[in-house]
C-alpha positions as a Markdown table, in Angstrom:
| # | Residue | x | y | z |
|---|---|---|---|---|
| 1 | Met | 108.3 | 91.7 | 126.9 |
| 2 | Phe | 108.0 | 90.7 | 123.2 |
| 3 | Ser | 107.9 | 86.9 | 123.5 |
| 4 | Arg | 107.8 | 84.8 | 120.3 |
| 5 | Lys | 105.6 | 81.7 | 119.9 |
| 6 | Ala | 107.3 | 78.4 | 120.2 |
| 7 | His | 108.6 | 77.1 | 116.8 |
| 8 | Ala | 107.2 | 73.9 | 115.2 |
| 9 | Pro | 109.7 | 71.1 | 115.7 |
| 10 | Ile | 112.0 | 70.6 | 112.8 |
| 11 | Arg | 111.3 | 67.0 | 111.6 |
| 12 | Thr | 112.7 | 67.3 | 108.1 |
| 13 | Leu | 116.3 | 68.2 | 106.9 |
| 14 | Val | 117.6 | 68.7 | 103.4 |
| 15 | Gly | 121.4 | 68.3 | 104.0 |
| 16 | Asp | 124.0 | 70.6 | 102.6 |
| 17 | Ser | 125.2 | 68.1 | 100.0 |
| 18 | Thr | 121.7 | 67.4 | 98.8 |
| 19 | Val | 120.0 | 68.6 | 95.6 |
| 20 | Leu | 116.3 | 67.9 | 95.6 |
| 21 | Arg | 114.3 | 68.4 | 92.3 |
| 22 | Gly | 110.5 | 68.7 | 92.5 |
| 23 | Glu | 107.9 | 69.9 | 94.9 |
| 24 | Leu | 108.7 | 69.5 | 98.6 |
| 25 | Arg | 105.7 | 69.4 | 100.9 |
| 26 | Phe | 106.2 | 69.1 | 104.7 |
| 27 | Ala | 104.5 | 69.3 | 108.0 |
| 28 | Asp | 105.7 | 71.0 | 111.2 |
| 29 | Gly | 109.3 | 72.2 | 110.6 |
| 30 | Leu | 111.8 | 71.9 | 107.8 |
| 31 | Arg | 115.4 | 73.0 | 107.6 |
| 32 | Ile | 117.2 | 73.4 | 104.2 |
| 33 | Asp | 121.0 | 73.4 | 104.1 |
| 34 | Gly | 121.2 | 72.1 | 100.5 |
| 35 | Glu | 119.5 | 73.0 | 97.3 |
| 36 | Val | 115.8 | 72.6 | 96.3 |
| 37 | Gln | 114.8 | 73.0 | 92.7 |
| 38 | Gly | 111.0 | 73.3 | 93.1 |
| 39 | Asp | 108.3 | 74.7 | 95.4 |
| 40 | Val | 108.6 | 74.3 | 99.2 |
| 41 | Leu | 105.1 | 74.2 | 100.7 |
| 42 | Ala | 103.9 | 73.6 | 104.3 |
| 43 | Glu | 100.9 | 71.4 | 104.8 |
| 44 | Pro | 99.1 | 72.3 | 106.9 |
| 45 | Glu | 100.4 | 75.8 | 106.8 |
| 46 | Ala | 99.3 | 76.9 | 110.3 |
| 47 | Gly | 102.1 | 76.6 | 112.8 |
| 48 | Ser | 104.7 | 75.5 | 110.2 |
| 49 | Leu | 108.3 | 76.6 | 110.1 |
| 50 | Val | 110.9 | 76.6 | 107.3 |
| 51 | Val | 114.5 | 77.6 | 107.8 |
| 52 | Ile | 116.6 | 78.3 | 104.8 |
| 53 | Ser | 120.2 | 78.4 | 106.0 |
| 54 | Glu | 123.1 | 80.5 | 104.8 |
| 55 | Lys | 124.4 | 77.8 | 102.4 |
| 56 | Ala | 120.9 | 76.9 | 101.1 |
| 57 | Arg | 119.4 | 77.7 | 97.7 |
| 58 | Val | 115.7 | 77.4 | 96.7 |
| 59 | His | 114.6 | 77.8 | 93.1 |
| 60 | Gly | 110.8 | 77.9 | 93.5 |
| 61 | Lys | 108.1 | 79.3 | 95.7 |
| 62 | Val | 108.3 | 79.1 | 99.5 |
| 63 | Lys | 105.1 | 79.1 | 101.6 |
| 64 | Ala | 104.8 | 78.5 | 105.3 |
| 65 | Ala | 103.5 | 80.2 | 108.5 |
| 66 | His | 107.0 | 81.1 | 109.8 |
| 67 | Val | 109.8 | 81.5 | 107.3 |
| 68 | Ile | 113.4 | 82.2 | 108.2 |
| 69 | Ile | 115.8 | 82.9 | 105.3 |
| 70 | Asn | 119.6 | 83.4 | 105.5 |
| 71 | Gly | 120.4 | 81.8 | 102.1 |
| 72 | Ser | 118.9 | 82.5 | 98.7 |
| 73 | Val | 115.5 | 82.1 | 97.2 |
| 74 | Cys | 114.6 | 82.6 | 93.6 |
| 75 | Gly | 110.9 | 82.7 | 93.6 |
| 76 | Pro | 108.0 | 84.2 | 95.6 |
| 77 | Val | 107.9 | 83.9 | 99.3 |
| 78 | Thr | 104.7 | 83.8 | 101.4 |
| 79 | Ser | 104.7 | 83.8 | 105.2 |
| 80 | Thr | 101.3 | 83.8 | 106.9 |
| 81 | Glu | 102.7 | 84.6 | 110.4 |
| 82 | Met | 106.3 | 85.8 | 110.4 |
| 83 | Leu | 109.1 | 86.3 | 107.8 |
| 84 | Glu | 112.6 | 86.7 | 109.1 |
| 85 | Leu | 115.3 | 87.8 | 106.6 |
| 86 | Gln | 118.6 | 87.4 | 108.2 |
| 87 | Pro | 121.8 | 89.3 | 107.1 |
| 88 | Lys | 122.8 | 87.0 | 104.2 |
| 89 | Ala | 119.3 | 86.5 | 102.9 |
| 90 | Ser | 118.7 | 87.1 | 99.2 |
| 91 | Val | 115.2 | 86.9 | 97.7 |
| 92 | Val | 114.5 | 87.4 | 94.0 |
| 93 | Gly | 110.7 | 87.4 | 93.8 |
| 94 | Asp | 107.7 | 89.0 | 95.5 |
| 95 | Val | 107.4 | 88.7 | 99.2 |
| 96 | His | 104.0 | 88.3 | 100.9 |
| 97 | Tyr | 104.0 | 88.6 | 104.7 |
| 98 | Glu | 102.0 | 89.1 | 107.9 |
| 99 | Val | 105.0 | 90.4 | 109.9 |
| 100 | Leu | 108.4 | 91.1 | 108.4 |
| 101 | Glu | 111.7 | 91.3 | 110.3 |
| 102 | Met | 114.6 | 92.3 | 108.0 |
| 103 | His | 118.2 | 92.4 | 109.2 |
| 104 | Pro | 120.8 | 94.8 | 107.6 |
| 105 | Gly | 122.5 | 93.0 | 104.6 |
| 106 | Ala | 119.3 | 91.1 | 103.5 |
| 107 | Thr | 118.2 | 91.9 | 100.0 |
| 108 | Ile | 114.9 | 91.6 | 98.1 |
| 109 | Asp | 114.5 | 92.0 | 94.4 |
| 110 | Gly | 110.7 | 92.1 | 94.1 |
| 111 | Glu | 107.7 | 93.7 | 95.7 |
| 112 | Leu | 106.8 | 93.7 | 99.4 |
| 113 | Lys | 103.2 | 92.8 | 99.8 |
| 114 | Pro | 101.5 | 92.7 | 103.2 |
| 115 | Leu | 98.9 | 89.9 | 103.4 |
| 116 | Lys | 96.3 | 92.2 | 105.0 |
| 117 | Ala | 95.9 | 95.7 | 103.5 |
| 118 | Thr | 96.6 | 98.0 | 106.4 |
| 119 | Glu | 97.6 | 101.6 | 106.6 |
| 120 | Arg | 100.9 | 100.6 | 108.1 |
| 121 | Pro | 102.3 | 97.2 | 107.4 |
| 122 | Ala | 103.9 | 95.3 | 110.2 |
| 123 | Leu | 107.5 | 95.8 | 109.3 |
| 124 | Thr | 110.4 | 95.6 | 111.8 |
| 125 | Leu | 114.0 | 96.5 | 111.0 |
| 126 | Ala | 116.3 | 94.4 | 113.2 |
| 127 | Ala | 118.9 | 96.6 | 114.9 |
| 128 | Ala | 122.5 | 95.7 | 115.0 |
| 129 | Asn | 123.6 | 94.3 | 118.4 |
| 130 | Asp | 125.5 | 96.8 | 120.5 |
| 131 | Ala | 128.2 | 94.7 | 121.9 |
């Protein structure tokens, strides 16, 4: 009923033992398992995907169409389509989003700012699975 768009293919990987210093620009999809000390920016932004895994750390701004975070980000996050904050996500910085899905356990130390000023921002709280 609520189908999601197909994700951009992940063509770039920052491995778990990697520390990258400086601005990281990417196209399509990016997965970060290591540490990035600098901004993570999608070019072009439309249709892009960045996945920040549970072990990953980003110290800088993150900007892409679809952003999935389960690690930590120290800096502002901008998602022009969908922002998913998974249970172990930690964001210290302002969050700009079109649609936000936040799982229990995720934390934000900053302001939530919808990209379009609407009466009711598109905010979804992910329910725990009833297994």
